[in-house]
Amino acid sequence: MRVLVTGGAGFIGSHVADLLNASGWDVVVLDDLLPQAHGGEEVPGYTTAHRFVRGAVTDAALLRELLSEVDVVCHQAAVVGHGLDPADAPTYALHNDYGTAVLLAGMYAAGLTRLVLASSMVVYGEGRYRCPEHGVVAPAARPPSAIENGRFEPPCPRCGADLEPLLVPEDAPLEPRSTYAATKLAQEHLAGAWARQTGGHVWALRYHNVYGPRMPRNTPYAGVAALFRSALERGEPPTVLEDGRQRRDFVHVEDVAEANLLALKTPGQPGELTPVNVCSGTPHTVGELATELARAYGGPAPVVAGGARSADVRHVVADPARARELLGFTARIPFDEGITSFAAAPLRV
């Protein structure tokens, strides 16, 4: 079976490509090596096990050539992270949404009917919450004045009470809070429309907080784990926003690669997009991540700075049940083991 892995030189895509190759798949990697993720580096050495093509998913002619040679597509290519400001919006829309549209059109022309799409937890916005009096509710927005005064928990929109965070299922409301999040949801909508029009199937893998080797260092587009590691490499303490008690679901990149392999091997319902959380299902706080990483690295203890970015949410921890039921996927690398290994893992430039 031959598979095209877009973004296959990136953090997650490269691990997916490696696992597919080790599992006997014939892997073609397409990657534009965008400086936001690769810092202007040459082709990474870890791509040598695959056929590597440097190019963009927006290049329709190149995609026509590559798609005529493969059986299935694993679409990892994207500009990631919250970004710096709204000026990033055209870049996100070009690479994430227009690029996905070009890919889907090329798949239709080539007669391909199976796609694994890298989506994200960011499509949910805030996680799921329960009010003691009103049950499951969408939390009220956190006003800047509350954050400035150290009140970080979102209140019940009806009574103002503190809310209990719950696991987020795939049928939760989708309310993206950043440009990146909006483009990831648009990818799902585009892929879902393609599936309905062609009778194809899409697994939309909603990654939660992925960490591990090959994360890019020293870039505002990187995930929080890479930002903490980069600080430690500079001899600085990790800076934790809010009070450090915001809950996340941290999942190792090797587990994420396994989820992609299972999705590529598992047929789905024709004409549908099936969203699946790729997660551990176990909550840990951002403060825990910073503390465990600093301890394992042997660096200075984290500094809790307060404040929050405009796109930040308080708690997002996923329900892993659907991935287990439909794909047979369960994350295997425990948090403490994964963070200890990540403390010594190589980062990219």
Coordinates of C-alpha atoms in Angstrom, one line a residue:
M1 CA 0.0 0.0 0.0
R2 CA 1.4 3.4 -1.0
V3 CA 0.6 6.4 1.1
L4 CA 1.2 10.2 0.6
V5 CA 2.0 11.9 3.9
T6 CA 1.7 15.7 3.5
G7 CA 3.8 17.6 6.0
G8 CA 5.8 14.4 6.5
A9 CA 9.0 16.2 7.5
G10 CA 7.3 18.0 10.3
F11 CA 7.0 17.1 14.0
I12 CA 4.0 14.8 13.9
G13 CA 4.2 13.9 10.2
S14 CA 7.7 12.6 10.4
H15 CA 6.8 10.2 13.2
V16 CA 3.8 9.1 11.2
A17 CA 5.9 8.5 8.1
D18 CA 8.5 6.6 10.1
L19 CA 6.0 4.2 11.7
L20 CA 4.3 3.6 8.3
N21 CA 7.6 2.8 6.7
A22 CA 8.5 0.4 9.6
S23 CA 5.0 -1.2 9.2
G24 CA 5.7 -2.1 5.5
W25 CA 3.9 0.9 3.8
D26 CA 5.5 2.6 0.8
V27 CA 5.7 6.2 1.9
V28 CA 5.9 9.3 -0.2
V29 CA 6.5 12.5 1.9
L30 CA 5.5 15.9 0.6
D31 CA 6.7 18.9 2.6
D32 CA 7.4 22.6 1.8
L33 CA 9.8 23.0 4.8
L34 CA 8.1 26.3 5.8
P35 CA 10.4 28.5 8.0
Q36 CA 7.7 28.8 10.7
A37 CA 8.3 25.1 11.5
H38 CA 11.7 24.3 10.1
G39 CA 13.7 27.5 10.5
G40 CA 15.0 27.5 7.0
E41 CA 16.8 24.2 7.4
E42 CA 17.6 21.8 4.6
V43 CA 15.8 18.5 4.2
P44 CA 15.9 16.8 7.6
G45 CA 18.1 13.7 7.7
Y46 CA 15.3 11.6 9.2
T47 CA 13.4 11.7 5.9
T48 CA 16.0 9.6 4.0
A49 CA 14.0 6.4 4.6
H50 CA 11.2 7.7 2.4
R51 CA 10.8 9.2 -1.0
F52 CA 10.9 13.0 -0.2
V53 CA 9.3 15.6 -2.5
R54 CA 9.8 19.3 -1.5
G55 CA 6.7 21.2 -2.5
A56 CA 3.4 22.7 -1.2
V57 CA -0.1 21.2 -1.0
T58 CA -1.2 24.4 -2.9
D59 CA 0.7 23.2 -6.0
A60 CA -2.1 21.5 -8.0
A61 CA 0.1 20.2 -10.7
L62 CA 2.6 18.5 -8.3
L63 CA -0.3 17.0 -6.4
R64 CA -1.8 15.5 -9.6
E65 CA 1.5 13.7 -10.2
L66 CA 1.9 12.4 -6.6
L67 CA -1.8 11.4 -6.1
S68 CA -1.7 9.3 -9.3
E69 CA 0.9 7.1 -7.6
V70 CA -0.7 6.5 -4.2
D71 CA -3.6 4.6 -2.7
V72 CA -4.5 6.8 0.3
V73 CA -3.6 10.1 1.8
C74 CA -2.5 11.1 5.3
H75 CA -2.8 14.9 5.5
Q76 CA -0.6 16.3 8.2
A77 CA 0.6 19.6 6.5
A78 CA -0.5 22.7 8.2
V79 CA 0.7 26.0 9.7
V80 CA 0.2 25.4 13.5
G81 CA 0.0 27.4 16.7
H82 CA -2.0 30.4 17.8
G83 CA 0.1 32.7 15.7
L84 CA 1.3 36.2 16.6
D85 CA -1.6 38.4 15.6
P86 CA -4.4 38.7 13.0
A87 CA -1.9 39.5 10.3
D88 CA -1.1 35.7 10.2
A89 CA -4.6 34.9 9.0
P90 CA -3.9 34.9 5.2
T91 CA -1.0 32.5 5.8
Y92 CA -3.1 30.1 7.9
A93 CA -6.0 30.2 5.4
L94 CA -3.6 29.7 2.4
H95 CA -1.8 26.6 3.7
N96 CA -4.5 25.0 5.9
D97 CA -7.7 25.6 4.0
Y98 CA -6.8 26.4 0.4
G99 CA -4.1 23.7 0.5
T100 CA -6.7 21.2 1.8
A101 CA -9.1 22.2 -0.9
V102 CA -6.5 21.7 -3.6
L103 CA -5.6 18.3 -2.1
L104 CA -9.3 17.2 -2.0
A105 CA -9.8 18.3 -5.6
G106 CA -6.7 16.3 -6.6
M107 CA -7.9 13.2 -4.7
Y108 CA -11.3 13.5 -6.6
A109 CA -9.5 13.7 -9.9
A110 CA -7.3 10.7 -9.0
G111 CA -10.3 8.6 -7.8
L112 CA -8.9 8.3 -4.2
T113 CA -11.6 7.8 -1.5
R114 CA -9.7 7.5 1.8
L115 CA -8.2 10.4 3.8
V116 CA -6.8 10.6 7.3
L117 CA -6.9 14.3 8.3
A118 CA -4.8 15.8 11.1
S119 CA -7.4 17.9 13.0
S120 CA -7.0 19.4 16.5
M121 CA -8.6 19.8 19.9
V122 CA -8.6 23.6 19.2
V123 CA -11.9 23.1 17.2
Y124 CA -13.7 22.7 20.6
G125 CA -12.6 26.0 22.1
E126 CA -13.3 25.6 25.8
G127 CA -13.8 22.1 27.1
R128 CA -16.9 20.6 28.6
Y129 CA -18.2 21.8 32.0
R130 CA -21.0 21.0 34.4
C131 CA -22.7 23.4 36.8
P132 CA -23.8 21.9 40.1
E133 CA -27.3 23.5 39.5
H134 CA -27.7 23.7 35.8
G135 CA -25.9 20.6 34.5
V136 CA -23.8 20.7 31.4
V137 CA -23.4 24.3 30.2
A138 CA -21.2 26.3 27.8
P139 CA -19.1 28.5 30.1
A140 CA -19.3 32.2 30.1
A141 CA -16.4 34.1 28.7
R142 CA -13.6 35.0 31.0
P143 CA -13.4 38.8 31.1
P144 CA -10.0 40.4 31.0
S145 CA -10.7 42.0 34.4
A146 CA -11.2 38.6 36.0
I147 CA -7.9 37.3 34.5
E148 CA -6.1 40.4 35.7
N149 CA -7.4 39.7 39.2
G150 CA -6.3 36.1 39.2
R151 CA -9.8 34.6 38.6
F152 CA -9.2 32.1 35.9
E153 CA -12.0 29.6 36.1
P154 CA -14.9 30.2 33.6
P155 CA -18.2 30.8 35.4
C156 CA -21.6 29.3 34.8
P157 CA -23.4 31.7 32.3
R158 CA -26.7 31.3 34.3
C159 CA -25.7 31.6 38.0
G160 CA -22.0 32.5 38.0
A161 CA -21.0 29.4 40.0
D162 CA -17.7 27.6 39.6
L163 CA -17.9 24.8 37.0
E164 CA -16.6 21.2 37.0
P165 CA -14.5 20.4 33.9
L166 CA -15.5 17.2 32.2
L167 CA -14.1 15.0 29.4
V168 CA -14.8 16.4 25.9
P169 CA -16.6 14.0 23.5
E170 CA -16.5 14.4 19.7
D171 CA -20.1 15.6 19.6
A172 CA -19.3 18.6 21.8
P173 CA -20.0 22.1 20.3
L174 CA -17.3 23.4 18.1
E175 CA -16.3 27.0 18.9
P176 CA -12.7 27.8 17.6
R177 CA -11.0 30.7 19.5
S178 CA -8.1 31.5 17.2
T179 CA -7.3 31.9 13.5
Y180 CA -5.5 28.5 13.6
A181 CA -8.5 26.9 15.2
A182 CA -10.9 28.4 12.7
T183 CA -8.8 27.0 9.8
K184 CA -8.7 23.5 11.4
L185 CA -12.4 23.4 11.7
A186 CA -12.7 24.7 8.1
Q187 CA -10.5 21.7 7.1
E188 CA -13.0 19.4 8.6
H189 CA -15.9 21.0 6.9
L190 CA -14.1 20.9 3.5
A191 CA -13.2 17.2 4.0
G192 CA -16.7 16.4 5.1
A193 CA -18.2 18.0 2.0
W194 CA -15.7 16.0 -0.1
A195 CA -16.7 12.8 1.6
R196 CA -20.4 13.4 1.0
Q197 CA -19.9 14.4 -2.6
T198 CA -17.6 11.5 -3.5
G199 CA -18.7 8.6 -1.2
G200 CA -15.2 8.7 0.3
H201 CA -14.4 8.6 4.0
V202 CA -12.4 10.8 6.3
W203 CA -11.0 10.1 9.7
A204 CA -10.5 13.5 11.3
L205 CA -8.0 12.9 14.1
R206 CA -8.4 15.6 16.7
Y207 CA -5.0 15.7 18.3
H208 CA -4.7 17.0 21.8
N209 CA -1.5 18.4 23.3
V210 CA 1.2 16.4 21.4
Y211 CA 4.8 16.4 22.6
G212 CA 7.9 14.5 21.9
P213 CA 11.1 14.4 19.8
R214 CA 11.5 16.7 16.8
M215 CA 9.3 19.5 18.2
P216 CA 10.6 22.9 16.8
R217 CA 12.4 25.1 19.3
N218 CA 12.3 28.8 19.9
T219 CA 9.3 29.7 17.8
P220 CA 5.9 31.2 18.8
Y221 CA 4.2 28.7 16.6
A222 CA 5.5 25.7 18.8
G223 CA 3.4 23.9 21.4
V224 CA 3.8 24.7 25.1
A225 CA 6.0 21.6 25.8
A226 CA 8.5 22.8 23.2
L227 CA 8.4 26.4 24.6
F228 CA 9.2 25.0 28.1
R229 CA 12.0 22.8 26.8
S230 CA 13.5 25.7 24.8
A231 CA 13.5 27.9 27.9
L232 CA 15.3 25.1 29.9
E233 CA 17.9 24.8 27.1
R234 CA 18.6 28.5 27.5
G235 CA 19.0 28.1 31.3
E236 CA 15.8 29.9 32.0
P237 CA 12.8 28.7 34.0
P238 CA 9.6 27.7 32.0
T239 CA 7.1 30.6 32.2
V240 CA 3.6 29.3 33.1
L241 CA 0.6 31.6 32.3
E242 CA -2.5 31.9 34.5
D243 CA -2.0 29.9 37.8
G244 CA -0.7 26.7 36.2
R245 CA -3.8 24.7 37.1
Q246 CA -5.3 24.7 33.6
R247 CA -6.0 21.1 32.6
R248 CA -4.8 19.6 29.3
D249 CA -4.5 16.1 27.7
F250 CA -0.8 15.5 26.9
V251 CA -0.2 12.7 24.4
H252 CA 3.2 11.5 23.1
V253 CA 3.9 11.8 19.4
E254 CA 4.6 8.1 19.1
D255 CA 1.0 7.3 20.3
V256 CA -0.3 9.9 17.8
A257 CA 1.6 8.1 15.0
E258 CA 0.0 4.8 16.1
A259 CA -3.4 6.4 15.9
N260 CA -2.7 7.4 12.3
L261 CA -1.6 3.9 11.4
L262 CA -4.8 2.4 12.8
A263 CA -6.9 5.0 11.0
L264 CA -5.2 4.2 7.7
K265 CA -5.9 0.5 8.2
T266 CA -9.5 0.9 9.4
P267 CA -12.3 1.4 6.8
G268 CA -14.9 4.0 7.6
Q269 CA -18.5 4.6 6.6
P270 CA -18.6 5.8 3.0
G271 CA -19.8 9.4 2.6
E272 CA -18.8 10.5 6.1
L273 CA -16.2 12.3 8.1
T274 CA -15.6 10.7 11.5
P275 CA -14.0 12.8 14.1
V276 CA -11.9 11.0 16.7
N277 CA -10.1 12.4 19.8
V278 CA -6.4 11.3 19.8
C279 CA -5.6 11.7 23.5
S280 CA -4.6 10.0 26.7
G281 CA -7.9 10.7 28.5
T282 CA -5.9 11.6 31.6
P283 CA -5.8 15.2 32.8
H284 CA -2.6 16.9 33.8
T285 CA -2.1 20.6 34.4
V286 CA 0.2 22.9 32.5
G287 CA 2.0 23.5 35.8
E288 CA 2.6 19.8 36.2
L289 CA 4.1 19.7 32.7
A290 CA 6.5 22.5 33.5
T291 CA 7.5 21.1 36.9
E292 CA 8.0 17.5 35.6
L293 CA 10.0 18.7 32.6
A294 CA 12.2 21.0 34.7
R295 CA 12.9 18.2 37.1
A296 CA 13.8 15.7 34.4
Y297 CA 15.9 18.3 32.6
G298 CA 17.7 19.4 35.8
G299 CA 16.8 23.0 35.1
P300 CA 15.3 25.9 37.1
A301 CA 11.8 25.6 38.6
P302 CA 8.9 27.1 36.6
V303 CA 7.7 30.7 37.2
V304 CA 4.0 31.2 37.4
A305 CA 3.4 34.5 35.6
G306 CA -0.4 34.9 35.6
G307 CA -2.2 36.5 32.7
A308 CA -3.5 34.7 29.6
R309 CA -3.4 35.0 25.8
S310 CA -6.5 36.0 24.0
A311 CA -7.0 32.6 22.4
D312 CA -6.3 30.6 25.6
V313 CA -8.9 28.3 27.1
R314 CA -9.0 27.0 30.7
H315 CA -9.6 23.3 30.6
V316 CA -9.6 20.8 27.6
V317 CA -9.3 17.1 28.4
A318 CA -10.7 14.6 25.9
D319 CA -12.9 11.5 26.1
P320 CA -10.8 8.6 24.5
A321 CA -13.8 6.2 24.2
R322 CA -14.5 6.7 20.4
A323 CA -10.9 6.1 19.4
R324 CA -10.8 2.9 21.5
E325 CA -14.1 1.7 20.1
L326 CA -13.6 2.6 16.4
L327 CA -9.9 2.4 15.9
G328 CA -8.7 0.2 18.8
F329 CA -6.5 3.0 19.9
T330 CA -5.3 3.5 23.5
A331 CA -2.4 5.8 24.3
R332 CA 0.4 3.7 25.8
I333 CA 3.1 6.1 27.0
P334 CA 2.5 7.3 30.5
F335 CA 2.9 11.0 31.3
D336 CA 5.8 10.7 33.6
E337 CA 7.7 8.3 31.3
G338 CA 7.0 10.5 28.2
I339 CA 8.1 13.7 29.9
T340 CA 11.3 12.2 31.2
S341 CA 12.2 11.0 27.8
F342 CA 11.2 14.3 26.2
A343 CA 13.6 16.2 28.5
A344 CA 16.5 14.6 26.7
A345 CA 14.9 14.3 23.2
P346 CA 16.3 16.4 20.3
L347 CA 14.4 19.4 19.1
R348 CA 14.5 20.9 15.7
V349 CA 16.0 24.2 14.8

